[in-house]
mmCIF file of C-alpha atoms in Angstrom:
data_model
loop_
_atom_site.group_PDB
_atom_site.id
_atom_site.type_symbol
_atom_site.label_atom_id
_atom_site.label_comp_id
_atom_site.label_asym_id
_atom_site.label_seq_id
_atom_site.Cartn_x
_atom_site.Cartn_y
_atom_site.Cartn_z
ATOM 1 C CA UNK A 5 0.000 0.000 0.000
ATOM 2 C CA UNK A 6 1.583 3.048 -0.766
ATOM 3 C CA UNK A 7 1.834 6.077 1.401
ATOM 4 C CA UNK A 8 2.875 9.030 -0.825
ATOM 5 C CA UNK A 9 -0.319 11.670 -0.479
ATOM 6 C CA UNK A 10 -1.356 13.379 -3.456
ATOM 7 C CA UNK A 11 -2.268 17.256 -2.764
ATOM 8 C CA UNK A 12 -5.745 18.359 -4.030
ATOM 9 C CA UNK A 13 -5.468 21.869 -5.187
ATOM 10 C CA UNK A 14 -8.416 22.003 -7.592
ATOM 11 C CA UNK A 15 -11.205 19.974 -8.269
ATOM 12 C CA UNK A 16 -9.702 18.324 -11.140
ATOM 13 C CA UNK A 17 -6.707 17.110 -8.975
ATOM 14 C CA UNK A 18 -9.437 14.821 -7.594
ATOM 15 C CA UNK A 19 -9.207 12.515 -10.815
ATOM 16 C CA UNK A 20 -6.293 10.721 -10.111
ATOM 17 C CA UNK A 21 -7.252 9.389 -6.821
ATOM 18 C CA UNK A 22 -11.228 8.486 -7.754
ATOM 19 C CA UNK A 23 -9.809 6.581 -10.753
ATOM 20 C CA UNK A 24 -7.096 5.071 -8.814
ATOM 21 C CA UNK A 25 -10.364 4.062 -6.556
ATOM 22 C CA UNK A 26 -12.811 2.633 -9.354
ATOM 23 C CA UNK A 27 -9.330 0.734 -10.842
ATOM 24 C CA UNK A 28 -8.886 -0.778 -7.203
ATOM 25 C CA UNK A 29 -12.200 -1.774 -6.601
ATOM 26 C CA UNK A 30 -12.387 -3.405 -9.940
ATOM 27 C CA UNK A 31 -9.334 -5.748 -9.054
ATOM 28 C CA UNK A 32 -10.905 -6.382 -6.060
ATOM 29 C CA UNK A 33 -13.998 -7.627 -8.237
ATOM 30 C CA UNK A 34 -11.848 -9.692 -10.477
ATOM 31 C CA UNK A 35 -9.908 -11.272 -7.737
ATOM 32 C CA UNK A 36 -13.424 -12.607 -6.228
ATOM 33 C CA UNK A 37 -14.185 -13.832 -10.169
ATOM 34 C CA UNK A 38 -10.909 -15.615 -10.020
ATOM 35 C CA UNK A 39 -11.616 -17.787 -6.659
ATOM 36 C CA UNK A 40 -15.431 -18.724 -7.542
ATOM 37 C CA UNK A 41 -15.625 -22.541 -7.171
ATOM 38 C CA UNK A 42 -18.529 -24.031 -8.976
ATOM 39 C CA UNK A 43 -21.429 -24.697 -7.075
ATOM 40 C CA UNK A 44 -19.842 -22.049 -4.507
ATOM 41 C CA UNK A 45 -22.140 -18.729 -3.843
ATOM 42 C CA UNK A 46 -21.635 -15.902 -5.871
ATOM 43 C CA UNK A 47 -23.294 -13.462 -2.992
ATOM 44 C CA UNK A 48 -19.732 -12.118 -2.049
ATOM 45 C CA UNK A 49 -19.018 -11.123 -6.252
ATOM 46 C CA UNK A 50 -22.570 -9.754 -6.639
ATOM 47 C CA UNK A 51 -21.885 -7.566 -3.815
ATOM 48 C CA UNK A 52 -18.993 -6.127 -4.561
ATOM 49 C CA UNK A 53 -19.872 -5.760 -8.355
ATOM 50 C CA UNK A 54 -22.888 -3.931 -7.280
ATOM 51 C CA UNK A 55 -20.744 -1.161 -5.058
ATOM 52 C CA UNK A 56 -18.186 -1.049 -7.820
ATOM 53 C CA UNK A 57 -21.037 -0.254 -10.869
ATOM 54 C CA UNK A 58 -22.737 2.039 -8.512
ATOM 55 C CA UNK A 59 -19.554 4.307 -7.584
ATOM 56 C CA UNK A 60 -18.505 3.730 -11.219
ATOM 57 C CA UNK A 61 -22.253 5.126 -12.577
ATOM 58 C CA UNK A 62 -22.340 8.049 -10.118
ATOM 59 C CA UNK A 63 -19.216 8.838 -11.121
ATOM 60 C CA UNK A 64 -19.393 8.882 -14.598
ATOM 61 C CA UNK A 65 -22.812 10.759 -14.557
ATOM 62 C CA UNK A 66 -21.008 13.449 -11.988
ATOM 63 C CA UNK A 67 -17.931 14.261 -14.072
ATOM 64 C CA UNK A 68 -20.477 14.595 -17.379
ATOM 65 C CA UNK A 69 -22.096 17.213 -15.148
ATOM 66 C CA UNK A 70 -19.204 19.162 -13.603
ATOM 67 C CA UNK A 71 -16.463 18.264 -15.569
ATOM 68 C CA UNK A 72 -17.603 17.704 -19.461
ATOM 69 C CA UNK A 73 -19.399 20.369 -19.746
ATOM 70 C CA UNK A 74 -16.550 22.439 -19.301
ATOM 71 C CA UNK A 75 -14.906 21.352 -22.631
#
């Protein structure tokens, strides 16, 4: 885990940490793909796939509002 902080001096300097976020909590997701067993419950995947879409849908819809329709 690394410890070197990233300073937030504007809004946009935000980015790089929420995307290093969604790309962490999809890894997380793929590792619980990886160790499924076959007739082994899939309630620990579904629940972390569901966080992971929902953070990565309110995130996409917030940086269309703020942040796209700057360009």
């Amino acid at each position: 885990m690394s410890t070197h902080v990233i300073p937030v001096e504007s809004p946009i300097d935000a980015m790089y940490l929420i995307h290093h976020a969604l790309r962490a909590e999809a890894a997380h997701v793929e590792r619980l793909v990886s160790q499924l067993q076959e007739g082994g419950t899939l309630q620990p995947f579904r629940h972390a796939f569901y966080r992971w879409t929902i953070a990565l849908a309110y995130h996409a819809d917030t940086e269309d509002t703020y942040m796209t329709a700057l360009l």
